[in-house]
Amino acid sequence: TFSTPLTPLFAAVINHYRRAYPHVTLTLHEMATLRQLDGLAQRTLDLGFIRPPERGRAEEFKLTAMRQDPLVAVLPTTPALSRKKTIAMRDLKGMPFVMYPPGAGTGIYPQIFRLCREAGFVPHVALEAGEASTIIGLVAAGCGVSLLPKSFDRIRMDGVCYRPIADEAATTTLLLAQRRDEVSPLVEAFVALAMEAARE
């Protein structure tokens, strides 16, 4: 997923694997969840770090839960809302949202709509952007609010603050996806190292 390279878990797994298997070349691609699942199905990818897909693809793959990540509200620093220590989804009712486009294939897009519906409203999507850094920049410019996995709070930008979301369902799981018929020992070794790093 787009947020995975920002996590310490990702760095630990890549570093451990490179040390254990120095003869193996790792080729990394940053892409959304559904694009990764397509790559796995087409055998152009061996593994994927994904968020739970909202469409019925999960059963096609072996998914290993790595960690739970809270979602955070991405807010401009000017309104009174940014002075709150914690945000409830209902606090965002009536505010414009900046989001990934629906065709980006991210698991978070439908999740935001679901969280808003559970809080009693449908979000008004004011702007769409394909990159998280652009979404954060648009929030800084006062164009709206957004929700992203907490790992994005490492991106510091003037005019933006990140706040925890009080709603219990505002979390997302980081999953390691692979083909069910995968037999490569190098892939299995990566999965084992990833699970070990996640436990640590």
XYZ file of N, CA and C in Angstrom:
600
model
N 0.845 -1.177 0.000
C 0.000 0.000 0.000
C 0.882 1.228 0.000
N 0.276 2.399 -0.237
C 1.047 3.633 -0.288
C 1.654 3.980 1.067
N 1.008 3.534 2.171
C 1.497 3.902 3.496
C 2.581 2.970 4.008
N 2.715 1.781 3.442
C 3.628 0.779 3.990
C 5.076 1.237 4.080
N 5.649 1.901 3.064
C 7.052 2.310 3.188
C 7.324 3.263 4.341
N 6.282 3.867 4.914
C 6.462 4.790 6.022
C 6.516 4.082 7.369
N 6.320 2.768 7.397
C 6.263 2.053 8.664
C 7.618 1.445 9.010
N 7.987 1.453 10.301
C 9.222 0.774 10.727
C 9.221 -0.707 10.384
N 8.038 -1.335 10.396
C 7.937 -2.758 10.057
C 8.479 -3.014 8.659
N 8.115 -2.186 7.710
C 8.561 -2.352 6.325
C 10.084 -2.307 6.247
N 10.686 -1.294 6.870
C 12.143 -1.159 6.842
C 12.820 -2.362 7.482
N 12.256 -2.845 8.601
C 12.857 -3.990 9.291
C 12.817 -5.238 8.426
N 11.673 -5.500 7.770
C 11.541 -6.693 6.935
C 12.515 -6.644 5.763
N 12.571 -5.512 5.070
C 13.452 -5.393 3.907
C 14.911 -5.558 4.325
N 15.311 -4.919 5.414
C 16.705 -5.012 5.862
C 17.071 -6.426 6.278
N 16.188 -7.098 7.029
C 16.464 -8.473 7.457
C 16.565 -9.413 6.256
N 15.658 -9.237 5.308
C 15.653 -10.123 4.138
C 16.909 -9.913 3.295
N 17.313 -8.679 3.091
C 18.509 -8.404 2.289
C 19.755 -8.980 2.947
N 19.815 -8.938 4.271
C 20.968 -9.522 4.969
C 20.959 -11.049 4.885
N 19.771 -11.631 5.012
C 19.677 -13.093 4.994
C 19.835 -13.670 3.591
N 19.420 -12.915 2.564
C 19.452 -13.395 1.181
C 20.091 -12.340 0.281
N 21.380 -12.100 0.439
C 22.030 -11.022 -0.324
C 22.059 -11.268 -1.827
N 21.890 -12.528 -2.251
C 21.921 -12.855 -3.679
C 20.573 -12.612 -4.361
N 19.527 -12.306 -3.581
C 18.189 -12.104 -4.150
C 17.975 -10.609 -4.410
N 17.512 -10.283 -5.590
C 17.196 -8.897 -5.929
C 15.732 -8.628 -5.614
N 15.504 -7.661 -4.752
C 14.141 -7.246 -4.442
C 13.761 -6.082 -5.350
N 12.660 -6.205 -6.036
C 12.141 -5.111 -6.854
C 10.833 -4.661 -6.222
N 10.789 -3.416 -5.782
C 9.648 -2.904 -5.031
C 8.825 -1.964 -5.907
N 7.505 -2.103 -5.828
C 6.586 -1.242 -6.569
C 5.578 -0.669 -5.588
N 5.353 0.634 -5.653
C 4.341 1.265 -4.813
C 3.038 1.326 -5.592
N 2.020 0.602 -5.098
C 0.740 0.587 -5.799
C -0.382 0.274 -4.823
N -1.590 0.616 -5.228
C -2.761 0.438 -4.387
C -3.113 -1.043 -4.262
N -3.972 -1.321 -3.282
C -4.339 -2.695 -2.940
C -4.817 -3.507 -4.141
N -5.812 -3.007 -4.864
C -6.386 -3.808 -5.962
C -5.386 -4.023 -7.085
N -4.496 -3.068 -7.316
C -3.442 -3.242 -8.335
C -2.479 -4.352 -7.909
N -2.188 -4.413 -6.614
C -1.310 -5.479 -6.129
C -1.962 -6.848 -6.292
N -3.248 -6.930 -5.974
C -3.937 -8.214 -6.134
C -3.971 -8.640 -7.592
N -4.155 -7.677 -8.488
C -4.090 -7.995 -9.923
C -2.704 -8.529 -10.284
N -1.657 -7.895 -9.759
C -0.284 -8.330 -10.041
C -0.002 -9.723 -9.512
N -0.529 -10.044 -8.341
C -0.368 -11.391 -7.793
C -1.075 -12.413 -8.681
N -2.294 -12.102 -9.088
C -3.061 -13.022 -9.932
C -2.376 -13.243 -11.280
N -1.766 -12.190 -11.813
C -1.086 -12.275 -13.110
C 0.366 -12.750 -12.990
N 0.813 -12.989 -11.766
C 2.169 -13.469 -11.472
C 3.257 -12.471 -11.876
N 2.900 -11.200 -11.866
C 3.921 -10.161 -12.065
C 4.440 -9.662 -10.717
N 3.759 -10.030 -9.634
C 4.202 -9.758 -8.268
C 4.204 -11.070 -7.495
N 5.113 -11.169 -6.531
C 5.167 -12.363 -5.691
C 4.470 -12.155 -4.354
N 4.524 -10.922 -3.836
C 3.942 -10.592 -2.538
C 3.386 -9.182 -2.598
N 2.467 -8.881 -1.693
C 1.953 -7.524 -1.616
C 1.618 -7.151 -0.188
N 1.966 -5.945 0.210
C 1.493 -5.383 1.474
C 0.222 -4.608 1.134
N -0.899 -5.049 1.650
C -2.180 -4.462 1.250
C -3.011 -4.105 2.480
N -4.045 -3.304 2.237
C -5.112 -3.083 3.211
C -6.290 -3.957 2.788
N -7.195 -4.284 3.713
C -8.290 -5.193 3.353
C -9.085 -4.682 2.150
N -9.167 -5.473 1.104
C -9.963 -5.052 -0.067
C -11.445 -5.121 0.261
N -12.191 -4.125 -0.194
C -13.627 -4.084 0.084
C -14.399 -4.927 -0.918
N -13.817 -5.180 -2.063
C -14.491 -6.021 -3.049
C -14.031 -7.466 -2.865
N -14.820 -8.406 -3.380
C -14.603 -9.810 -3.078
C -13.409 -10.450 -3.742
N -12.208 -10.021 -3.408
C -10.997 -10.630 -3.968
C -10.215 -11.397 -2.909
N -10.468 -11.122 -1.634
C -9.618 -11.639 -0.567
C -9.519 -13.156 -0.583
N -10.620 -13.836 -0.916
C -10.613 -15.300 -0.839
C -9.697 -15.940 -1.876
N -9.283 -15.170 -2.887
C -8.398 -15.708 -3.914
C -6.957 -15.855 -3.428
N -6.615 -15.205 -2.322
C -5.223 -15.110 -1.900
C -5.066 -15.551 -0.446
N -3.841 -15.882 -0.104
C -3.511 -16.140 1.290
C -3.096 -14.811 1.902
N -3.810 -14.389 2.949
C -3.566 -13.102 3.586
C -3.099 -13.321 5.022
N -1.981 -12.702 5.375
C -1.429 -12.797 6.717
C -1.474 -11.418 7.362
N -2.160 -11.322 8.508
C -2.267 -10.029 9.198
C -0.923 -9.675 9.836
N -0.427 -8.494 9.523
C 0.848 -8.019 10.065
C 0.646 -7.118 11.287
N -0.294 -6.156 11.161
C -0.503 -5.215 12.258
C -1.819 -4.479 12.051
N -2.332 -3.924 13.142
C -3.494 -3.049 13.099
C -3.011 -1.607 13.150
N -3.505 -0.783 12.257
C -3.137 0.631 12.230
C -4.380 1.483 12.430
N -4.333 2.429 13.359
C -5.462 3.349 13.464
C -5.499 4.292 12.275
N -6.681 4.750 11.938
C -6.819 5.843 10.986
C -6.742 7.156 11.760
N -6.238 8.191 11.114
C -6.199 9.512 11.733
C -6.929 10.500 10.842
N -7.483 11.523 11.485
C -8.074 12.628 10.741
C -6.941 13.568 10.336
N -6.929 13.934 9.060
C -5.956 14.900 8.535
C -6.707 16.222 8.414
N -6.283 17.224 9.190
C -7.053 18.451 9.330
C -6.201 19.676 9.052
N -6.811 20.721 8.494
C -6.088 21.995 8.426
C -5.939 22.562 9.836
N -4.874 23.292 10.089
C -4.611 23.783 11.448
C -5.428 25.011 11.805
N -6.099 25.619 10.849
C -6.815 26.861 11.147
C -8.149 26.697 11.879
N -9.022 25.738 11.506
C -10.323 25.719 12.173
C -10.243 25.232 13.618
N -11.296 25.525 14.364
C -11.360 25.119 15.774
C -11.264 23.607 15.926
N -11.669 22.873 14.895
C -11.624 21.412 14.937
C -10.222 20.903 15.243
N -9.200 21.580 14.732
C -7.827 21.104 14.911
C -7.357 21.234 16.352
N -8.074 22.000 17.178
C -7.671 22.148 18.579
C -8.141 20.981 19.436
N -9.028 20.140 18.883
C -9.478 18.954 19.627
C -8.358 17.920 19.670
N -8.254 17.229 20.793
C -7.222 16.186 20.916
C -7.634 14.908 20.184
N -8.928 14.641 20.114
C -9.471 13.461 19.445
C -10.679 13.892 18.616
N -10.847 13.274 17.469
C -11.946 13.610 16.564
C -12.912 12.434 16.493
N -14.194 12.718 16.604
C -15.227 11.724 16.320
C -15.650 11.912 14.866
N -16.039 10.833 14.217
C -16.454 10.944 12.821
C -17.589 11.952 12.662
N -18.494 12.007 13.627
C -19.614 12.963 13.511
C -19.124 14.411 13.505
N -17.910 14.667 14.042
C -17.348 16.024 14.008
C -17.061 16.481 12.584
N -16.936 15.527 11.653
C -16.563 15.848 10.277
C -17.777 16.042 9.367
N -18.965 15.879 9.944
C -20.185 16.031 9.148
C -20.258 17.444 8.566
N -20.563 17.531 7.285
C -20.701 18.814 6.614
C -19.397 19.401 6.108
N -18.268 18.748 6.397
C -16.989 19.260 5.941
C -16.636 18.650 4.587
N -15.946 19.390 3.726
C -15.494 18.794 2.457
C -14.371 17.790 2.711
N -14.362 16.715 1.939
C -13.340 15.677 2.069
C -12.410 15.706 0.856
N -11.152 15.427 1.125
C -10.154 15.212 0.070
C -9.782 13.740 0.146
N -9.950 13.014 -0.973
C -9.801 11.562 -0.928
C -9.114 11.028 -2.176
N -8.678 9.774 -2.073
C -8.257 9.051 -3.266
C -9.457 8.924 -4.198
N -9.238 8.896 -5.508
C -10.363 8.640 -6.413
C -10.856 7.198 -6.256
N -12.128 6.949 -6.528
C -12.657 5.592 -6.356
C -11.939 4.556 -7.220
N -11.422 4.969 -8.357
C -10.733 4.035 -9.236
C -9.295 3.747 -8.853
N -8.821 4.340 -7.766
C -7.419 4.141 -7.371
C -7.177 2.740 -6.824
N -8.233 2.057 -6.403
C -8.078 0.691 -5.913
C -7.615 0.600 -4.482
N -7.789 1.661 -3.702
C -7.379 1.618 -2.300
C -8.521 1.065 -1.452
N -8.150 0.325 -0.402
C -9.165 -0.195 0.511
C -9.771 0.885 1.384
N -9.073 2.002 1.541
C -9.539 3.031 2.479
C -10.707 3.834 1.922
N -10.830 3.937 0.599
C -11.904 4.750 0.009
C -13.285 4.274 0.476
N -13.643 3.011 0.271
C -14.964 2.572 0.748
C -15.064 2.580 2.268
N -13.940 2.390 2.954
C -13.983 2.394 4.421
C -14.374 3.768 4.958
N -13.865 4.837 4.338
C -14.239 6.191 4.768
C -15.740 6.393 4.609
N -16.288 5.961 3.476
C -17.729 6.110 3.263
C -18.508 5.319 4.311
N -18.028 4.123 4.637
C -18.720 3.314 5.632
C -18.683 3.980 7.007
N -17.524 4.508 7.391
C -17.415 5.189 8.685
C -18.324 6.409 8.752
N -18.388 7.155 7.666
C -19.268 8.329 7.629
C -20.729 7.921 7.728
N -21.122 6.884 6.991
C -22.510 6.420 7.048
C -22.873 5.988 8.466
N -21.941 5.276 9.131
C -22.193 4.839 10.504
C -22.319 6.028 11.455
N -21.687 7.158 11.096
C -21.794 8.373 11.912
C -22.987 9.228 11.502
N -23.762 8.774 10.501
C -24.998 9.443 10.158
C -24.937 10.432 9.017
N -23.899 10.343 8.178
C -23.836 11.263 7.037
C -23.076 10.638 5.883
N -23.233 11.239 4.720
C -22.480 10.852 3.527
C -21.451 11.949 3.271
N -20.164 11.589 3.110
C -19.155 12.640 2.934
C -19.296 13.348 1.595
N -19.068 14.642 1.626
C -19.022 15.425 0.391
C -17.569 15.453 -0.079
N -17.287 14.778 -1.191
C -15.928 14.724 -1.720
C -15.694 15.968 -2.566
N -14.865 16.868 -2.044
C -14.598 18.128 -2.734
C -13.509 17.959 -3.782
N -12.479 17.178 -3.448
C -11.346 16.986 -4.358
C -10.828 15.567 -4.225
N -10.259 15.059 -5.311
C -9.641 13.733 -5.309
C -8.199 13.861 -5.759
N -7.338 13.029 -5.164
C -5.921 13.029 -5.527
C -5.390 11.612 -5.383
N -4.515 11.220 -6.281
C -4.010 9.852 -6.308
C -2.848 9.582 -5.383
N -2.257 10.613 -4.795
C -1.101 10.443 -3.915
C -1.429 11.019 -2.541
N -0.999 10.321 -1.500
C -1.271 10.797 -0.139
C -0.629 12.152 0.111
N 0.573 12.369 -0.414
C 1.239 13.654 -0.193
C 0.428 14.796 -0.805
N -0.237 14.534 -1.935
C -1.085 15.549 -2.552
C -2.341 15.776 -1.718
N -2.925 14.695 -1.205
C -4.086 14.826 -0.324
C -3.729 15.699 0.877
N -2.592 15.421 1.491
C -2.165 16.188 2.668
C -1.916 17.647 2.291
N -1.318 17.871 1.123
C -1.086 19.232 0.650
C -2.378 19.985 0.414
N -3.401 19.307 -0.114
C -4.690 19.948 -0.341
C -5.392 20.266 0.979
N -5.225 19.409 1.968
C -5.750 19.726 3.303
C -5.034 20.959 3.856
N -3.727 21.025 3.692
C -2.958 22.194 4.150
C -3.436 23.469 3.469
N -3.875 23.336 2.223
C -4.355 24.494 1.475
C -5.778 24.885 1.863
N -6.381 24.162 2.795
C -7.718 24.504 3.262
C -8.836 23.949 2.421
N -8.538 22.926 1.597
C -9.548 22.391 0.676
C -10.479 21.368 1.319
N -10.160 20.918 2.521
C -11.015 19.930 3.156
C -10.261 19.157 4.214
N -10.833 18.009 4.588
C -10.245 17.107 5.575
C -10.076 15.749 4.920
N -9.339 14.865 5.578
C -9.189 13.523 5.034
C -8.965 12.535 6.167
N -8.980 11.269 5.830
C -8.628 10.185 6.741
C -7.556 9.353 6.068
N -6.518 9.021 6.828
C -5.424 8.208 6.308
C -4.908 7.300 7.418
N -4.221 6.197 7.074
C -3.568 5.403 8.103
C -2.550 6.241 8.876
N -2.385 5.937 10.157
C -1.544 6.742 11.042
C -0.106 6.873 10.549
N 0.377 5.900 9.791
C 1.769 5.968 9.326
C 2.031 7.221 8.500
N 0.992 7.805 7.923
C 1.186 9.023 7.133
C 1.477 10.244 7.990
N 1.279 10.138 9.308
C 1.544 11.318 10.131
C 3.031 11.637 10.223
N 3.854 10.789 9.603
C 5.279 11.116 9.486
C 5.531 12.199 8.441
N 4.560 12.427 7.579
C 4.682 13.487 6.576
C 4.285 14.803 7.233
N 5.262 15.607 7.554
C 5.020 16.879 8.230
C 4.913 17.985 7.202
N 3.882 18.800 7.338
C 3.638 19.866 6.385
C 2.991 21.032 7.137
N 3.449 22.237 6.870
C 2.825 23.404 7.486
C 1.349 23.453 7.123
N 0.512 23.764 8.115
C -0.914 23.910 7.857
C -1.724 22.651 8.041
N -1.075 21.551 8.458
C -1.774 20.270 8.627
C -1.514 19.727 10.021
N -2.541 19.131 10.610
C -2.347 18.379 11.853
C -3.081 17.046 11.724
N -2.657 16.092 12.531
C -3.242 14.751 12.527
C -3.841 14.496 13.904
N -5.048 13.954 13.927
C -5.716 13.681 15.200
C -6.261 12.259 15.198
N -6.154 11.562 16.344
C -6.769 10.238 16.446
C -8.282 10.326 16.276
N -8.864 9.253 15.787
C -10.313 9.182 15.604
C -10.888 8.301 16.705
N -11.902 8.811 17.388
C -12.454 8.115 18.548
C -13.246 6.866 18.162
N -13.834 6.846 16.978
C -14.699 5.733 16.582
C -13.907 4.424 16.548
N -14.443 3.414 17.196
C -13.725 2.140 17.347
C -13.388 1.485 16.012
N -14.244 1.681 15.013
C -14.039 1.023 13.713
C -13.003 1.728 12.845
N -12.445 2.823 13.318
C -11.503 3.600 12.501
C -10.092 3.023 12.587
N -9.971 1.777 12.192
C -8.671 1.114 12.121
C -8.595 0.358 10.802
N -7.383 0.043 10.408
C -7.177 -0.733 9.190
C -6.059 -1.735 9.442
N -6.148 -2.888 8.818
C -5.157 -3.941 9.004
C -4.160 -3.924 7.856
N -2.886 -4.046 8.186
C -1.860 -4.240 7.165
C -1.714 -5.746 6.956
N -1.924 -6.189 5.725
C -1.895 -7.612 5.385
C -0.752 -7.898 4.422
N -0.179 -9.073 4.527
C 0.775 -9.556 3.537
C 0.036 -10.560 2.665
N -0.062 -10.261 1.367
C -0.832 -11.090 0.443
C 0.100 -11.907 -0.440
N -0.282 -13.162 -0.676
C 0.461 -14.025 -1.588
C -0.517 -14.967 -2.279
N -0.059 -15.594 -3.331
C -0.907 -16.560 -4.016
C -1.089 -17.809 -3.136
N -2.253 -18.401 -3.207
C -2.509 -19.605 -2.403
C -1.652 -20.782 -2.853
N -1.283 -20.800 -4.141
C -0.507 -21.931 -4.652
C 0.991 -21.627 -4.680
N 1.423 -20.613 -3.933
C 2.835 -20.217 -3.956
C 3.714 -21.325 -3.370
N 4.795 -21.675 -4.077
C 5.694 -22.734 -3.603
C 7.138 -22.245 -3.477
N 7.412 -21.001 -3.825
C 8.781 -20.505 -3.792
C 9.300 -20.412 -2.358
N 10.435 -21.070 -2.054
C 11.002 -20.965 -0.700
C 11.470 -19.544 -0.380
N 11.850 -18.768 -1.393
C 12.282 -17.391 -1.154
C 11.105 -16.517 -0.729
N 9.942 -16.773 -1.311
C 8.739 -16.042 -0.909
C 8.352 -16.435 0.512
N 8.371 -17.731 0.800
C 8.012 -18.192 2.139
C 8.984 -17.650 3.183
N 10.254 -17.520 2.822
C 11.238 -16.954 3.753
C 10.918 -15.496 4.041
N 10.483 -14.758 3.025
C 10.105 -13.356 3.233
C 8.910 -13.268 4.179
N 7.914 -14.135 3.964
C 6.731 -14.142 4.823
C 7.122 -14.446 6.261
N 8.004 -15.418 6.460
C 8.445 -15.774 7.809
C 9.147 -14.609 8.489
N 10.028 -13.922 7.747
C 10.724 -12.760 8.314
C 9.746 -11.631 8.636
N 8.763 -11.444 7.763
C 7.766 -10.401 7.988
C 6.950 -10.686 9.248
N 6.542 -11.944 9.439
C 5.775 -12.301 10.613
C 6.605 -12.134 11.887
N 7.882 -12.487 11.802
C 8.770 -12.308 12.950
C 8.919 -10.824 13.302
N 9.110 -9.988 12.264
C 9.237 -8.547 12.498
C 7.945 -7.972 13.078
N 6.791 -8.468 12.609
C 5.513 -7.971 13.110
C 5.321 -8.338 14.586
N 5.773 -9.535 14.988
C 5.668 -9.930 16.398
C 6.551 -9.048 17.267
N 7.716 -8.661 16.733
C 8.636 -7.818 17.513
C 8.104 -6.418 17.657
